[in-house]
XYZ file of C-alpha atoms in Angstrom:
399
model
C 13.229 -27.092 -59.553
C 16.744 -27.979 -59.290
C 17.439 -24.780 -57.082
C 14.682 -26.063 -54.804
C 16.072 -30.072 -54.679
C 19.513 -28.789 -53.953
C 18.324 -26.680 -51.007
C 16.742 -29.054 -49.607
C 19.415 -31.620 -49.342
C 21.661 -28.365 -47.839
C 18.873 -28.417 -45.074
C 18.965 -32.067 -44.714
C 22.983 -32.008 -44.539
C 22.209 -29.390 -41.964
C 20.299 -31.075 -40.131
C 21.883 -34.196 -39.666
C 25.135 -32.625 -39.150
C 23.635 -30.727 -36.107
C 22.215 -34.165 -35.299
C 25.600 -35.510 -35.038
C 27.169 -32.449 -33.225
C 24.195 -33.002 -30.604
C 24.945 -37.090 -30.920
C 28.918 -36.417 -30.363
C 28.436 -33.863 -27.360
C 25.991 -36.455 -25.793
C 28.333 -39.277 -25.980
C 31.328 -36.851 -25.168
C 29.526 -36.080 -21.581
C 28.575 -39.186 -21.106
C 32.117 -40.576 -21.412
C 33.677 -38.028 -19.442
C 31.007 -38.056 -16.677
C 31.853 -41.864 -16.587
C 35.657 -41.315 -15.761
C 35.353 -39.066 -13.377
C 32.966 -41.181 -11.559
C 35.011 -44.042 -12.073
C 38.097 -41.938 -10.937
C 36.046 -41.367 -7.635
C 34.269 -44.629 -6.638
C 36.057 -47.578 -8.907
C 38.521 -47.917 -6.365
C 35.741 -49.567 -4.253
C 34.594 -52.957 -4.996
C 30.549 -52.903 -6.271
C 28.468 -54.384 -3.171
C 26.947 -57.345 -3.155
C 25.803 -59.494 0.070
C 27.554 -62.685 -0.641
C 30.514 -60.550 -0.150
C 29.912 -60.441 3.300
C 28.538 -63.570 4.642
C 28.888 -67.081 5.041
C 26.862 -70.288 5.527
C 25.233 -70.923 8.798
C 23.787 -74.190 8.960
C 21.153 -73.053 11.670
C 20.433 -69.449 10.636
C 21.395 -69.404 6.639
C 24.572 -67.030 6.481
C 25.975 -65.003 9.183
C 27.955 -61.876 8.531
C 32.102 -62.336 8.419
C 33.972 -60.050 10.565
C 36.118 -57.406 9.427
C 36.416 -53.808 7.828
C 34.728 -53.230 4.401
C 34.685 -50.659 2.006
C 32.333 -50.775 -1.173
C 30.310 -49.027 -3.661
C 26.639 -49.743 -3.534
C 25.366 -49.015 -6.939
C 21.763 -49.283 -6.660
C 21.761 -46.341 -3.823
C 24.806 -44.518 -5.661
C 26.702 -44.519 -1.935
C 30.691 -44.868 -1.013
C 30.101 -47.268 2.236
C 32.484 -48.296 5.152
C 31.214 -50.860 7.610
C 33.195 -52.916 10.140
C 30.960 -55.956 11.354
C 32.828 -57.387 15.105
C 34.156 -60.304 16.086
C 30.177 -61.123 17.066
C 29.142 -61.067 13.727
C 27.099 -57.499 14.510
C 27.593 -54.323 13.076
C 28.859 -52.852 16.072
C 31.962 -52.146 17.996
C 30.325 -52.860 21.298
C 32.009 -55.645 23.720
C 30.662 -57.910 26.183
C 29.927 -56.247 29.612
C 31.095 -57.840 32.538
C 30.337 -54.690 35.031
C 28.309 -52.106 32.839
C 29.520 -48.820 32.894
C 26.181 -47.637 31.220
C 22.748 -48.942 29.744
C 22.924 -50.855 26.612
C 19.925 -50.915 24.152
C 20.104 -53.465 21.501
C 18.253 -53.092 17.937
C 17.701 -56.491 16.423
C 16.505 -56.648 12.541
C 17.157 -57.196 9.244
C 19.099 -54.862 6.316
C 17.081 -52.048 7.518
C 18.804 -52.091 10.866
C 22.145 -53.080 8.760
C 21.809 -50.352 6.318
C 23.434 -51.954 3.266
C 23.619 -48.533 1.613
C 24.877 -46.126 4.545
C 28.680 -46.170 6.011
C 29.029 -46.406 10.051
C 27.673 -43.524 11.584
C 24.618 -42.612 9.015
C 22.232 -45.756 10.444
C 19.481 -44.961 12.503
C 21.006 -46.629 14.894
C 23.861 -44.172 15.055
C 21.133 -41.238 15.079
C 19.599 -42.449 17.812
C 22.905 -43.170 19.767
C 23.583 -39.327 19.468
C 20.157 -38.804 20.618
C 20.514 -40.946 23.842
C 23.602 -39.359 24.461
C 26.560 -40.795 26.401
C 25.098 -42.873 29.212
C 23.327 -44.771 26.890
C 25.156 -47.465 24.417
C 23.106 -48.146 21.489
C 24.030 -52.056 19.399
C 23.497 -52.304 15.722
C 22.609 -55.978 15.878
C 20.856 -55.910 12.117
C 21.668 -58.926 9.218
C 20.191 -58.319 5.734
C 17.614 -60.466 5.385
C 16.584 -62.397 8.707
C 13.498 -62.722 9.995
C 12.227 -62.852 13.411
C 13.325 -66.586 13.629
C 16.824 -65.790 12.577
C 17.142 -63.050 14.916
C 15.857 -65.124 18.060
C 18.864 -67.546 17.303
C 21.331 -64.855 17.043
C 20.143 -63.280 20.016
C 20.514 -67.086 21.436
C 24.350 -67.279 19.949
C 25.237 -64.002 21.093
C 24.211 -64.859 24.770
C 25.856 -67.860 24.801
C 29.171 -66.126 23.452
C 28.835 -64.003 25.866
C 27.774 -60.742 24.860
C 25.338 -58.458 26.945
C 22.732 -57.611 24.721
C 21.781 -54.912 27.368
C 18.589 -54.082 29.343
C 16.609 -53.453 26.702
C 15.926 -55.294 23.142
C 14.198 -53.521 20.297
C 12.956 -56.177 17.324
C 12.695 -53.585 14.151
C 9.819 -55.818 12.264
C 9.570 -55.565 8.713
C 7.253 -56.391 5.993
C 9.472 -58.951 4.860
C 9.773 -60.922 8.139
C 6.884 -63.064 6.967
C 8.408 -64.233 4.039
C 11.762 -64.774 5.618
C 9.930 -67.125 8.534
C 8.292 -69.448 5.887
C 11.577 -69.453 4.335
C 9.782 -68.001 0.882
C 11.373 -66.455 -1.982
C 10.622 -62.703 -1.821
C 9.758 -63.152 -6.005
C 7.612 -65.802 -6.551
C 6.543 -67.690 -2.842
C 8.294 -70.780 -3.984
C 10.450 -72.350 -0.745
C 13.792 -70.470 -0.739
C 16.800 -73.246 0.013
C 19.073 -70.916 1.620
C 16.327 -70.135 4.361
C 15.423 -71.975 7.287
C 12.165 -72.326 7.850
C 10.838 -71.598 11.778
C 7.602 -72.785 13.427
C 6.564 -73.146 17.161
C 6.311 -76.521 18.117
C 5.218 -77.762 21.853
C 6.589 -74.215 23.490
C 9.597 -74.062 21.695
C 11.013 -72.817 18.341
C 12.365 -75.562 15.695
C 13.625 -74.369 12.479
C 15.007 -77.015 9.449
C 18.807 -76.964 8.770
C 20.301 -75.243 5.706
C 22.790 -77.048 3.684
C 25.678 -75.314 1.808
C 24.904 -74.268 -1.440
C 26.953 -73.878 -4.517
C 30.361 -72.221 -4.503
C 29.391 -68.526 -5.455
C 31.138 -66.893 -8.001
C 32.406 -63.620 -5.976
C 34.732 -62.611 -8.207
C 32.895 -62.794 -11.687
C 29.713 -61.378 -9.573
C 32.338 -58.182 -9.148
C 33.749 -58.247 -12.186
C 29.979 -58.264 -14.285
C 29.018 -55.441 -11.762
C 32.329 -53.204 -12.202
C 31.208 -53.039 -16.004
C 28.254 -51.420 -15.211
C 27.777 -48.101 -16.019
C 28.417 -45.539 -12.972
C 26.881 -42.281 -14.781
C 23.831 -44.333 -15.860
C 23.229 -45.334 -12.361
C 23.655 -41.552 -11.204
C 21.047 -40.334 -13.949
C 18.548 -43.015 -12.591
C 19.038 -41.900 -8.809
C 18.882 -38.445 -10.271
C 15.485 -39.098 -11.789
C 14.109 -41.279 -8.687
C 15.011 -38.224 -6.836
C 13.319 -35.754 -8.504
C 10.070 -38.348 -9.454
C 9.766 -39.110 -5.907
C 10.256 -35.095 -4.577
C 7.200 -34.375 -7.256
C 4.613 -37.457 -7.477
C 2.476 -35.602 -9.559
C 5.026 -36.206 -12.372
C 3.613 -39.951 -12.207
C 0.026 -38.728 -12.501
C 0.766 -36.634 -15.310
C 1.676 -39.410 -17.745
C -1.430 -41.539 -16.099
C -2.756 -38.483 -17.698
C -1.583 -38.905 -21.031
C -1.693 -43.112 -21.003
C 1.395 -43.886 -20.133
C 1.851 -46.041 -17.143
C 5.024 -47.271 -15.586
C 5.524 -50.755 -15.632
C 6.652 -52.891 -12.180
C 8.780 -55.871 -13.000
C 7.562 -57.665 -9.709
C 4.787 -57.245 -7.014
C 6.944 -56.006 -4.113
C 7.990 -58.425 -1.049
C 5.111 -56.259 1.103
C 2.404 -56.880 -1.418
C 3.285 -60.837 -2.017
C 3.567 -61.658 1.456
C 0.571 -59.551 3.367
C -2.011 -59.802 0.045
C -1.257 -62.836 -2.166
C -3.510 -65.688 -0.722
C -2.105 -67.504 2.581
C -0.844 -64.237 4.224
C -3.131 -65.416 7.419
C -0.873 -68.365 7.564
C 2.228 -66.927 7.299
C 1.278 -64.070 9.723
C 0.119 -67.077 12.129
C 3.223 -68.871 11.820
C 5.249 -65.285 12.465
C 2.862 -64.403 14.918
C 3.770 -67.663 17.217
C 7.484 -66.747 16.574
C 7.166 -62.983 17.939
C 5.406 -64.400 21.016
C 8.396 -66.930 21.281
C 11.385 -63.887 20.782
C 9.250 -62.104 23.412
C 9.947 -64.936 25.623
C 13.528 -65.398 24.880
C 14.290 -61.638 25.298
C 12.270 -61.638 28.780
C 14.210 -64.883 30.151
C 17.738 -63.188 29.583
C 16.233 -60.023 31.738
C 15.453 -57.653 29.166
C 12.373 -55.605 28.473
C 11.045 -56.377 24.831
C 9.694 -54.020 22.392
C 8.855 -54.250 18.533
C 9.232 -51.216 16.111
C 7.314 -51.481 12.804
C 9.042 -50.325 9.815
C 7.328 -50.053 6.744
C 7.820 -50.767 3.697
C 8.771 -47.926 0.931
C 5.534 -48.903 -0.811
C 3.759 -47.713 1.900
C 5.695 -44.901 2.753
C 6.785 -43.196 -0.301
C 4.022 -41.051 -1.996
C 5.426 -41.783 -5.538
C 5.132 -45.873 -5.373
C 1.203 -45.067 -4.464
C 0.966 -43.155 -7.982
C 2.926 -45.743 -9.599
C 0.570 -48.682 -7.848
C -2.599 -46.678 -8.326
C -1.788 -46.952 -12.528
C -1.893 -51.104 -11.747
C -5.540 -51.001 -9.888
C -7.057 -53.142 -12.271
C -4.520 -55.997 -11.102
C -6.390 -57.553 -8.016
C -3.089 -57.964 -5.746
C -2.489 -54.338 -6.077
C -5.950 -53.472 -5.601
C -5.785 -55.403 -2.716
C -3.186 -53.089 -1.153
C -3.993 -50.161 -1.889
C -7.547 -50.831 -0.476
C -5.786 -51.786 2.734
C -2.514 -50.177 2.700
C -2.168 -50.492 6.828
C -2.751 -54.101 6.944
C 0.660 -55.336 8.208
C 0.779 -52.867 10.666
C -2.674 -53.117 12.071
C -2.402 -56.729 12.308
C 0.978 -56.259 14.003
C -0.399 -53.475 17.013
C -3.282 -55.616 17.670
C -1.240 -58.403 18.300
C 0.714 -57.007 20.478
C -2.163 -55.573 22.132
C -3.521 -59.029 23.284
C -0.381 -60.036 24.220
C 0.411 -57.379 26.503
C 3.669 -56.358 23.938
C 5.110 -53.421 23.926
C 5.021 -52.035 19.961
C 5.204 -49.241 18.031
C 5.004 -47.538 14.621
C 7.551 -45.498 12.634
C 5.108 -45.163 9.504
C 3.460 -41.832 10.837
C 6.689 -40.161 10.873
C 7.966 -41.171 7.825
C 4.501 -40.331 5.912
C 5.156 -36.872 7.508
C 5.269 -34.235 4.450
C 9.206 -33.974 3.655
C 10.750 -32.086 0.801
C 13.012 -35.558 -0.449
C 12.931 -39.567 -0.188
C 13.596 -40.888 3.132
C 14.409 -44.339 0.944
C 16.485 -45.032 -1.996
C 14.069 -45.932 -4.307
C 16.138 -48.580 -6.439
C 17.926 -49.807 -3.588
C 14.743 -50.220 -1.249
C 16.478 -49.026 2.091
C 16.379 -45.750 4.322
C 18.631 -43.182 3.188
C 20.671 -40.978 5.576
C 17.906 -38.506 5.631
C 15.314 -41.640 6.398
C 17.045 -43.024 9.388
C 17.223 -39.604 10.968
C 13.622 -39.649 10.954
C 13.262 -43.150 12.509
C 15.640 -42.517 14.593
C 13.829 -39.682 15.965
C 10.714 -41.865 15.981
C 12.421 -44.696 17.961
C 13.711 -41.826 20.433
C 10.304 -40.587 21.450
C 9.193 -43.935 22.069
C 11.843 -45.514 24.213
C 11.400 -42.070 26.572
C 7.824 -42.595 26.910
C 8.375 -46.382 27.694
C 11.692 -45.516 29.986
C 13.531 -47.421 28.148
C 16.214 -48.613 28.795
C 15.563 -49.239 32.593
């Protein structure tokens, strides 16, 4: 009995010295992973977007000029971005006589591309496309809406820049949040957004005061602590989650359902209750940019880019776990909404419009977003860009 009790704690020993060996080489890789990816990206600061505005009193924040380098975390990318003396991400100047055709994409951070250097945007890809007679401006601000965007195209007019023959609006699902000036999280008013409504034939928006100092530099110091090889396993897993949906339904399968630590900006502002009035109120500012573009003799168009919700085959497994919530049942019985409502506006009003979600719900072997970070990757904006491309040759664009 005593031979037996002393070979079992030899086993046990065993065991949880092979426990620690596994612990230890764990730990040991996880360490050294961590300097070599701080060796190769903490020389760039971590991204965040107060780094590279300021307050606007008519439009929120603007974007400061000058050259940045940074490390976006959430999409695990090295970025370099230089944003003009126009406040634009683009190194196009003011034509006086134009040596070419200029084409001008207006949006928000999709058009910016928070997580892709210059030269990776869509905007880029389609500027290779068009080729060299063509000039294509990145003219995208993280998160403006339509109303935001008709007063830059206002300021950059009046500074004199030539936004070009043509003006493309990239509409997002967002844009009817940003209008009402709504938090994307909970629909409460959002102080550091105006708010934009038509009022007797012309657009009105309420001024936005400075807010609190922001804390830049702790902001960069908390996010410089952060783990790099943690966020590289998560993009890892996103990845390969996203390449292989059925993953998802397998642990449906089993019971185990992946939580969501918010309804998503698409689902809150097309499904929660009052959607019709905040499409109505974006609806009357469309018509208005449509105007604006028009009076400053260029030919308008609108390009609808979805949301990764409705793009991505692996955030319809995770949403299809949450049917029995009614907001997400509400989506995913009308996934299309915001970009049927969109085309048949348009339609009435004699707009020219299209859609980029049938060629990014074309079968692909790998994300066209980052999943975390909520953008178009590199491989994403090819596709749009190849989307936008077909369009603007069958509307001659630009003239």
């Amino acid at each position: 009995r005593a031979g037996r009790a002393g070979r079992s704690a030899g086993r046990a020993a065993r065991a949880a010295l092979a426990l620690l060996l596994v612990l230890g080489s764990l730990a040991f890789v996880f360490a050294l992973g961590e300097g070599v990816l701080r060796l190769l990206y903490g020389g760039a600061p971590p991204y965040f977007f107060s780094r590279i505005v300021e307050h606007d009193a008519q439009r929120g924040w603007r974007l400061v000029p000058g050259d940045y380098e940074f490390f976006n975390v959430a999409a695990f990318t090295r970025v370099r971005a230089s944003i003009s003396e126009y406040g634009i991400r683009s190194t196009a100047a003011p034509i006086v006589a134009p040596p070419r055709r200029r084409l001008t994409v207006i949006g928000d951070s999709f058009v910016f591309a928070e997580a892709l250097s210059d030269g990776e945007r869509f905007t880029d890809a389609l500027q290779a496309l068009v080729g060299p007679d063509v000039e294509v401006v990145n003219a995208g601000v993280p998160g403006y809406g339509t109303g935001q965007q008709v007063l830059l195209v206002e300021d950059l007019r009046a500074r004199g820049f030539a936004l070009g023959s043509a003006l493309i609006h990239a509409f997002f699902t967002n844009d009817i949040l940003d209008n009402a000036g709504l938090d994307y999280d909970s629909l409460d008013p959002d102080p550091k957004k105006p708010v934009f409504e038509v009022r007797d034939g012309a657009l009105v928006s309420t001024a936005v005061a400075p807010g609190p100092p922001i804390p830049t530099a702790a902001i960069s110091a908390q996010m410089a602590r952060r783990s790099l090889f943690a966020a590289l396993l998560r993009q890892r897993v996103e990845v390969l989650v996203a390449s292989h949906p059925g993953i998802l339904r397998g642990l449906g399968g089993v019971g185990v359902r992946v939580p969501l630590p918010r309804p998503p900006g698409v689902i809150l502002g097309w499904y929660a209750p009052g959607w019709e009035e905040r499409w109505s109120r974006t609806r009357d500012v469309l018509r208005q940019f449509a105007q604006t573009a028009r009076a400053g003799g260029a030919d308008f168009a609108i390009a609808f880019i979805p949301s990764p919700f409705q793009a991505e085959a692996v955030f319809e497994e995770l949403l299809r776990a949450h049917r029995d919530e009614p907001l997400y049942a509400a989506f995913l019985d009308d996934v299309d909404r915001p970009q049927r409502v969109l085309l048949e506006f348009c339609a009435v009003e004699g707009l020219s419009c299209f859609d980029t979600t049938p060629a990014l719900r074309a079968p692909r072997d790998e994300p066209a977003y980052f999943l975390h970070e909520g953008h178009l990757s590199a491989y994403g904006s090819r596709i749009v860009a190849d989307a936008f491309h077909d369009e603007i040759l069958a509307r001659g664009l630009p003239r």
